[in-house]
Coordinates of C-alpha atoms in Angstrom, one line a residue:
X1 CA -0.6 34.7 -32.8
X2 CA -2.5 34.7 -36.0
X3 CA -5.8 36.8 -35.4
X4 CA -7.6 35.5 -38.7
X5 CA -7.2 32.2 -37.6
X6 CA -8.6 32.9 -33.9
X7 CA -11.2 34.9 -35.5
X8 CA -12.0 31.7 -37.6
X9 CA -12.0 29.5 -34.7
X10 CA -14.5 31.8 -32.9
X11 CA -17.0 32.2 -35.3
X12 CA -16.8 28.1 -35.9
X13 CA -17.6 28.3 -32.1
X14 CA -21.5 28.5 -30.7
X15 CA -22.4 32.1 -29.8
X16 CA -22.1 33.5 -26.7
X17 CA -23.9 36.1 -25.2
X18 CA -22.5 39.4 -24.6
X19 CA -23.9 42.5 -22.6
X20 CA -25.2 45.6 -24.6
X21 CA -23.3 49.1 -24.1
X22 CA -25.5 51.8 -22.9
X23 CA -27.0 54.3 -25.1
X24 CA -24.6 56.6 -26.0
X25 CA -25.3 60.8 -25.7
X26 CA -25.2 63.3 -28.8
X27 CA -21.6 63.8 -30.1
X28 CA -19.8 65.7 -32.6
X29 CA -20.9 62.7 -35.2
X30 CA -24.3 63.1 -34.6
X31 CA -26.3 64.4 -36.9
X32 CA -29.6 66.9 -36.3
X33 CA -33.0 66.2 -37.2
X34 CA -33.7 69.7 -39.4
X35 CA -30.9 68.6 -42.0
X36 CA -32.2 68.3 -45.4
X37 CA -31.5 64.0 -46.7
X38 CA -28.5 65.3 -48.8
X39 CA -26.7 66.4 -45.8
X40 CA -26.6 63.6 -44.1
X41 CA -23.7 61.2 -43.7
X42 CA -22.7 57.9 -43.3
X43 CA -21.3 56.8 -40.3
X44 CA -19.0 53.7 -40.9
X45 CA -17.3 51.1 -38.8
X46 CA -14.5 49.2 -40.8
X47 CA -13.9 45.7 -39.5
X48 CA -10.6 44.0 -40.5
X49 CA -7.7 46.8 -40.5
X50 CA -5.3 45.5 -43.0
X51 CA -4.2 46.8 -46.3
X52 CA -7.2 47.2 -47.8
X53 CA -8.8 48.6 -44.9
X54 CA -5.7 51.2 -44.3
X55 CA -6.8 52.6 -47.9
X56 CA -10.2 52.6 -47.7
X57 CA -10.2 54.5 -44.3
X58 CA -7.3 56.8 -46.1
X59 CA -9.9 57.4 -49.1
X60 CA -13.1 58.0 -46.5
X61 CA -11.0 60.8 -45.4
X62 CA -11.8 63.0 -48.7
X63 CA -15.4 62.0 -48.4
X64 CA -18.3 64.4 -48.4
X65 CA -21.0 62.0 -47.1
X66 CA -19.3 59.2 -45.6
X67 CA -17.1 59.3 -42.7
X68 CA -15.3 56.8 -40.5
X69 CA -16.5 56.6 -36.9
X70 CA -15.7 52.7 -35.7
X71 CA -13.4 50.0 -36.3
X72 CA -13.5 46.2 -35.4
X73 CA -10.4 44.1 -35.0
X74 CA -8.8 41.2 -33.1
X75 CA -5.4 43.3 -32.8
X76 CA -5.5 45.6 -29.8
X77 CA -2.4 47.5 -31.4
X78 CA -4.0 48.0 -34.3
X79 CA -7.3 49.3 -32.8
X80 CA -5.0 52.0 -30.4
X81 CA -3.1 53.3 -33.9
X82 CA -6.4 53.8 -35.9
X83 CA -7.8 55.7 -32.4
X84 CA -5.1 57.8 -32.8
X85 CA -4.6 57.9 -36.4
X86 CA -8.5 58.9 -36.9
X87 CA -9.9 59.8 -33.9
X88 CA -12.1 57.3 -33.1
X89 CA -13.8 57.2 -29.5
X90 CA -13.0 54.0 -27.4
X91 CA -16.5 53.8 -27.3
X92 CA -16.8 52.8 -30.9
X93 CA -13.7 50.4 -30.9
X94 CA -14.6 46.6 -30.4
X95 CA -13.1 43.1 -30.9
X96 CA -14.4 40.0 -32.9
X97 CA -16.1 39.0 -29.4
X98 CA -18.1 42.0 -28.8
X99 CA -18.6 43.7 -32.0
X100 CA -22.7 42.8 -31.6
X101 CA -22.4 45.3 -29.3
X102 CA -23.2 48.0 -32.3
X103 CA -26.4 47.3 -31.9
X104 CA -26.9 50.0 -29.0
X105 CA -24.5 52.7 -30.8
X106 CA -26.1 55.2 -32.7
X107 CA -22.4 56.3 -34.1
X108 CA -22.3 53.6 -36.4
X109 CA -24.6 53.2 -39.1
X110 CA -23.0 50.5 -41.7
X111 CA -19.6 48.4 -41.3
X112 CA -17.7 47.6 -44.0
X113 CA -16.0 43.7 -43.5
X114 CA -12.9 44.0 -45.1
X115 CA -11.8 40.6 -43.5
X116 CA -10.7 37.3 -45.3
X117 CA -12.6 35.9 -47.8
X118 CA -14.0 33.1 -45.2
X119 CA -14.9 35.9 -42.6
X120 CA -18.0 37.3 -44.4
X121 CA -20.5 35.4 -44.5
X122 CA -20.9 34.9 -40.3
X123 CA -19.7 38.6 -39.8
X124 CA -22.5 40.1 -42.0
X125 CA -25.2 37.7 -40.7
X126 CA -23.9 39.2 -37.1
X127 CA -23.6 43.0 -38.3
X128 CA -27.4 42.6 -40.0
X129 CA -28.8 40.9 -36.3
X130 CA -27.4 43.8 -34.9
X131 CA -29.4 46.3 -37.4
X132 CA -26.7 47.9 -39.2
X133 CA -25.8 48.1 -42.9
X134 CA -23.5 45.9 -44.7
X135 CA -20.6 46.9 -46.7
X136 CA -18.9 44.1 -47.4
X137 CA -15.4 43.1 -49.7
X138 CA -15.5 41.2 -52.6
X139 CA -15.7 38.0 -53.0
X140 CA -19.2 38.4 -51.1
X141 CA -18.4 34.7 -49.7
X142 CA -17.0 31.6 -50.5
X143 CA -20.1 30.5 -53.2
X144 CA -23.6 31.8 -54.2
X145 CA -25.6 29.9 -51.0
X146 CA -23.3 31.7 -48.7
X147 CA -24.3 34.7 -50.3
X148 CA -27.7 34.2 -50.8
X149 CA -28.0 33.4 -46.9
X150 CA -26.1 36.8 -46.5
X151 CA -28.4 38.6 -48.7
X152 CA -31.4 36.8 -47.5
X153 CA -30.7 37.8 -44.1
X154 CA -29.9 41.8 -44.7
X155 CA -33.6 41.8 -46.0
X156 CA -34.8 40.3 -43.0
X157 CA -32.9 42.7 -40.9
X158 CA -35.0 45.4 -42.7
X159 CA -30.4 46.4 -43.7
X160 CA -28.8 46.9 -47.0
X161 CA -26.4 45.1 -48.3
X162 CA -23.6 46.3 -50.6
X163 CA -20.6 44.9 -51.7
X164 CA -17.4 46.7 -52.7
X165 CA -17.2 46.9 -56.6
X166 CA -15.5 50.5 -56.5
X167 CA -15.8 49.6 -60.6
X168 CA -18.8 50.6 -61.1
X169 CA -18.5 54.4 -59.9
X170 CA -15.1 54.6 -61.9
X171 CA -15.6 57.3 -64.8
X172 CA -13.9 55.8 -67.5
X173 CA -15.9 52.7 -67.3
X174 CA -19.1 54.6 -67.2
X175 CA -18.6 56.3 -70.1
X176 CA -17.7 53.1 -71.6
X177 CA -21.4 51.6 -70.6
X178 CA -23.2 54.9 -71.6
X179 CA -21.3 54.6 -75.1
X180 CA -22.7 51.1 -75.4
X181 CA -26.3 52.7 -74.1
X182 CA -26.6 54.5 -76.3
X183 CA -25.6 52.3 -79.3
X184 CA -22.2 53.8 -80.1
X185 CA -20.8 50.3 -80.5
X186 CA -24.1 48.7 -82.1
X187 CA -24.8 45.2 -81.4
X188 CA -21.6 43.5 -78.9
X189 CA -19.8 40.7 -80.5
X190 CA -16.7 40.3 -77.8
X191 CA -15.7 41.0 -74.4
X192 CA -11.9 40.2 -73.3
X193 CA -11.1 40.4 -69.8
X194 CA -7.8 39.6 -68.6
X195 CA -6.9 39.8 -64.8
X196 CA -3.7 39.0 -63.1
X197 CA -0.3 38.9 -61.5
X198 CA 2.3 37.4 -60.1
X199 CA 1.2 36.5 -56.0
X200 CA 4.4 37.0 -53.6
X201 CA 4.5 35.6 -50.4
X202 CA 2.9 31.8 -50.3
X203 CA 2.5 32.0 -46.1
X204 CA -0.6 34.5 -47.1
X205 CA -4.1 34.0 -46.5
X206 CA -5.1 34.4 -50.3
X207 CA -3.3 31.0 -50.7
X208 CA -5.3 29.4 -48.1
X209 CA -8.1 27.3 -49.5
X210 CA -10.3 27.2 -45.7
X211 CA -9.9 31.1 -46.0
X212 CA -9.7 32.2 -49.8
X213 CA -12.3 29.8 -50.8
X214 CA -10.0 29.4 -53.8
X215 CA -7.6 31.2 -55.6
X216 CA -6.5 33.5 -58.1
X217 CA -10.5 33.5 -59.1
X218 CA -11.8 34.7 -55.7
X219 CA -9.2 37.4 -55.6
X220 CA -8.6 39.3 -58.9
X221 CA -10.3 36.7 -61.8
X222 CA -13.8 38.3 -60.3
X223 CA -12.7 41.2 -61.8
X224 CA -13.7 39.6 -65.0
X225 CA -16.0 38.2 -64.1
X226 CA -18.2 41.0 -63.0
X227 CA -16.7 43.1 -65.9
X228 CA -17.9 41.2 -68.7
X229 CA -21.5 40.9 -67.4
X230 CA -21.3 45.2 -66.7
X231 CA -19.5 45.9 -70.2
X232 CA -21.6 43.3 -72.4
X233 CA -24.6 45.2 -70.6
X234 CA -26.1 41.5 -69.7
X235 CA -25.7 38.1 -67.9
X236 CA -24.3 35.1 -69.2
X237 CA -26.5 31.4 -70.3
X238 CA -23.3 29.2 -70.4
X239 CA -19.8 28.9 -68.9
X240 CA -16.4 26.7 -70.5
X241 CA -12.9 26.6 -68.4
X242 CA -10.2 25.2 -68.1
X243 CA -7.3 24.9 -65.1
X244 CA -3.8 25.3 -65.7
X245 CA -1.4 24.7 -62.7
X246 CA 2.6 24.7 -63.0
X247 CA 3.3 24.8 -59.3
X248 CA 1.4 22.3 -57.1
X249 CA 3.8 23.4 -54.2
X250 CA 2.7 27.2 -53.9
X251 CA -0.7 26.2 -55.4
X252 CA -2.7 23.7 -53.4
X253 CA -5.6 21.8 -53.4
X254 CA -8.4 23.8 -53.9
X255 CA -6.1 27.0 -54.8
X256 CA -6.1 28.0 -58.1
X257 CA -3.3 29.6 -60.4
X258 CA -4.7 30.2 -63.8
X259 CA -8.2 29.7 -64.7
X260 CA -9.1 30.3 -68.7
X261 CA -12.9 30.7 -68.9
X262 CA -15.3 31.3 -71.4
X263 CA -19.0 32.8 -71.5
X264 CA -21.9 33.0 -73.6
X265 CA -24.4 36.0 -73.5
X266 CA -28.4 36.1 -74.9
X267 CA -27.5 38.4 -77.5
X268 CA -25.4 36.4 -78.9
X269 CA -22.0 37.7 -77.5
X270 CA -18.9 36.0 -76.3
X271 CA -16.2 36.5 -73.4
X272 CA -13.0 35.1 -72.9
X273 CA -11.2 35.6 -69.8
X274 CA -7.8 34.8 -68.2
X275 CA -7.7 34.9 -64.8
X276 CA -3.9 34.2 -62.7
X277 CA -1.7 34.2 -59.8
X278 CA 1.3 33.6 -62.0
X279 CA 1.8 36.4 -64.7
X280 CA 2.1 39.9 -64.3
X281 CA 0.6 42.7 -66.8
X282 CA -2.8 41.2 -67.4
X283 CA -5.2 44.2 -66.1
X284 CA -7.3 44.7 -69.5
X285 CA -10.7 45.1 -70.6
X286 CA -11.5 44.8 -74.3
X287 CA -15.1 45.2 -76.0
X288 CA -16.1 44.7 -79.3
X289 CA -19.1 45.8 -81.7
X290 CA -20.5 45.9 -85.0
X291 CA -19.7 49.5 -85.4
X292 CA -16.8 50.3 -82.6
X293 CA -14.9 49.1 -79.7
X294 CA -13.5 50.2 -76.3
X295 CA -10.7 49.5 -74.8
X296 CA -9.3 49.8 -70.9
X297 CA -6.0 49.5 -69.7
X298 CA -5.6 49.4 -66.8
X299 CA -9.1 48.1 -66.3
X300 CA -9.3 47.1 -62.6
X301 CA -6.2 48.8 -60.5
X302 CA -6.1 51.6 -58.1
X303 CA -6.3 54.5 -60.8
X304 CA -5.6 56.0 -63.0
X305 CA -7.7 53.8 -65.4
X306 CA -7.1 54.6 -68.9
X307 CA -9.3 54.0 -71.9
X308 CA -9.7 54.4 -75.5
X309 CA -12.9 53.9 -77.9
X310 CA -13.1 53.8 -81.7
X311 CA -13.6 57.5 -81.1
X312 CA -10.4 58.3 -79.6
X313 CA -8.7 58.0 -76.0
X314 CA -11.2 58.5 -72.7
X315 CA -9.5 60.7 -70.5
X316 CA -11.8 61.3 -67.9
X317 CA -9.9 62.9 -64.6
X318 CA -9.5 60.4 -61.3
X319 CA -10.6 60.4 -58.8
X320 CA -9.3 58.1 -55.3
X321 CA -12.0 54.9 -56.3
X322 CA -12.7 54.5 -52.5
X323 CA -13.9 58.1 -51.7
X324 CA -16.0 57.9 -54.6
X325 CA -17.4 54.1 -53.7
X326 CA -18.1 55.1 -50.0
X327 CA -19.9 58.6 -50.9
X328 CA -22.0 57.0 -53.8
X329 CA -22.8 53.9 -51.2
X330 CA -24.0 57.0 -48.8
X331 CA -26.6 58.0 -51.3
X332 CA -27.4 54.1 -51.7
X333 CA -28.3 53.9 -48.3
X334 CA -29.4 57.2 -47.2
X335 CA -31.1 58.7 -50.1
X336 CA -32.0 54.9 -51.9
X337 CA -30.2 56.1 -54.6
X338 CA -30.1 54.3 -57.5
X339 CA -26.8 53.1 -59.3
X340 CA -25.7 52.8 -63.0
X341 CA -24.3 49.5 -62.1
X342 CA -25.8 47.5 -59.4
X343 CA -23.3 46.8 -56.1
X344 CA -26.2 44.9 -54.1
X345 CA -25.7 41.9 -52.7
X346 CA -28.0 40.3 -55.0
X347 CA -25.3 41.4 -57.9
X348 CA -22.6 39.6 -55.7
X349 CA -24.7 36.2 -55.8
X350 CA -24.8 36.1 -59.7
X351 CA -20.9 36.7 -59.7
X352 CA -20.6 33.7 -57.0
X353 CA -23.2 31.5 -59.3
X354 CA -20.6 32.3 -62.1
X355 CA -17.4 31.4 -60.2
X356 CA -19.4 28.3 -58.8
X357 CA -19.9 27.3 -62.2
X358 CA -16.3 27.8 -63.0
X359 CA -15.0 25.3 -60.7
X360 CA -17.6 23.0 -61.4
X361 CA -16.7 22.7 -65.2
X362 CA -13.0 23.2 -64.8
X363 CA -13.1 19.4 -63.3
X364 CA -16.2 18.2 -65.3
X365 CA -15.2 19.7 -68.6
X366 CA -17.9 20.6 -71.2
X367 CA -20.1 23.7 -70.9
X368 CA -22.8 24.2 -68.2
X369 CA -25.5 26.3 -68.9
X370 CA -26.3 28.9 -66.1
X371 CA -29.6 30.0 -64.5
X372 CA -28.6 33.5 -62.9

């Protein structure tokens, strides 16, 4: 039994109707009408409960304004531990069949698709019908009209969509982008981003092209993507790569190991960027001025993230990424609060135009000029 798969297969399928629960009665979750905005918190549903999803449901645990009140999966065994494990009602557990259902339950106020790469785009058009927030992994989808669709349907649904770069919250790299701010680095020459490692088992879903969309790029070459547009401090006007594949066998059509890609900023910066399935130690971030530099490393992993400027080493305390992605996403939604760094889906689509662009001229060769 492969429950990605069947979910795949389902939402390839026509949709069929399913009856609405009944309104559900005030519960512990529920929150009163007298409390002031900045009390109020955000009741999440996490759909997919993998990995990633074990550690951001750990991570919510620690939150102050965001807590975890539903889960969606296609894995009955999984759904009973997390029950257990969390607490969660039966009420507020659902499959990949009935998960419209959230419609009628006032315990859920957002889900966060943590699902395979493939998953998101039908999931969070089904999630926004059903008049709930969108939290979804990154990549957003498998390209930018995927995404725009996505984001273009959230705003219909009157929903917010937000996408999980827990990168823009992390301290270290804010100080980074208030340093360049306010001028500490004068005008940016140089971004390096290098993103990385060795994949293990070749069975997974990451090396699947119908599911991943691609490879190493989708999965950890976004990082640098998205980095050297939020470090530069603008968007890129042209793209160079190039492909470099030494095993066809583990790396199929469509799948890539190491990407090498270049871009070109207004002001007059450049990036170059390494992106790989195939070598380990590559987590770095690297950003160069006229008058200074910074300098993270680790740039993109779990924590701690270290960093140094021309002024000496950053050594801004962590904290758990998650907890502080889903608690500042709480004040996004609840209190329209407004982020250093954007995590909107419309951020998401120019990161997707970007990696778009990257395939494209990784078989046509040259440099294609991008309209973001």
């Amino acid at each position: 039994m492969n429950p990605r798969r069947d979910f795949l297969q389902k939402l390839a399928a026509s949709a069929i109707a399913v009856p609405f629960l009944p309104l559900y009665g005030a519960s512990l979750h529920s929150v009163p009408h007298n409390r002031s905005r900045q009390d109020r918190v955000l009741r999440v549903a996490i759909m997919g409960l993998g990995g990633y999803g074990t550690r951001v449901a750990e991570a919510m645990l620690a939150c102050k304004r965001a807590r975890l009140t539903g889960v969606i999966s296609g894995t009955p065994s999984k759904i009973r531990d997390w029950q257990q494990k969390y607490g969660i009602p039966e009420e507020n557990c659902y499959n990949y069949d009935t998960y419209d259902r959230i419609k009628d339950n006032p315990e859920i106020d957002a889900v966060y698709i943590i699902t395979p790469n493939a998953l998101h785009h039908d999931a969070a058009l089904r999630v926004a019908a059903a008049g709930k927030h969108v939290i979804c992994e990154k990549p957003l989808a498998l390209n930018a009209w995927e995404g725009q669709e996505m984001v273009d349907a959230c705003r219909k649904a009157n929903v917010k969509l937000l996408v999980g770069y827990r990168m823009h919250f992390e301290a270290n790299t804010l100080e980074i982008i208030k340093m360049r701010n306010e001028g500490e680095f004068g005008k940016i020459l140089f971004f390096q981003g290098l993103s990385g490692f060795r994949i293990g088992n070749p069975d997974q879903w990451r090396l699947d092209k119908k599911l991943a969309g691609g490879g190493a790029l989708m999965d950890i070459g976004i990082y640098s993507v998205n980095g050297a547009r939020y470090m530069v401090g603008e968007d890129p006007v042209w793209v160079t790569a190039q492909e470099t594949k030494t095993d066809p066998a583990k790396f199929g059509e469509g799948v890539d190991e190491t990407i090498q890609f270049q871009l070109g900023f207004p002001g007059g910066a450049v990036a170059s960027c390494l992106s790989t399935y195939n070598m380990n130690n590559l987590d770095r971030f690297f950003l160069n001025g006229e008058k200074g530099f910074a300098e993270l490393q680790p740039a993109t992993g779990y924590g701690p993230i270290k960093g140094r400027t021309h002024r000496g080493g950053l050594a801004l305390p962590h904290v758990t990424h998650q907890t502080v992605q889903m608690d500042e996403m709480a004040g996004i939604i609840l209190d329209d609060k407004q982020p250093v760094v954007a995590v909107d889906g419309e951020e998401a689509v120019k990161d997707l135009k970007i990696i778009d662009a990257i395939y494209q001229v990784c078989k046509t060769g040259g440099k294609l000029e991008l309209e973001l």
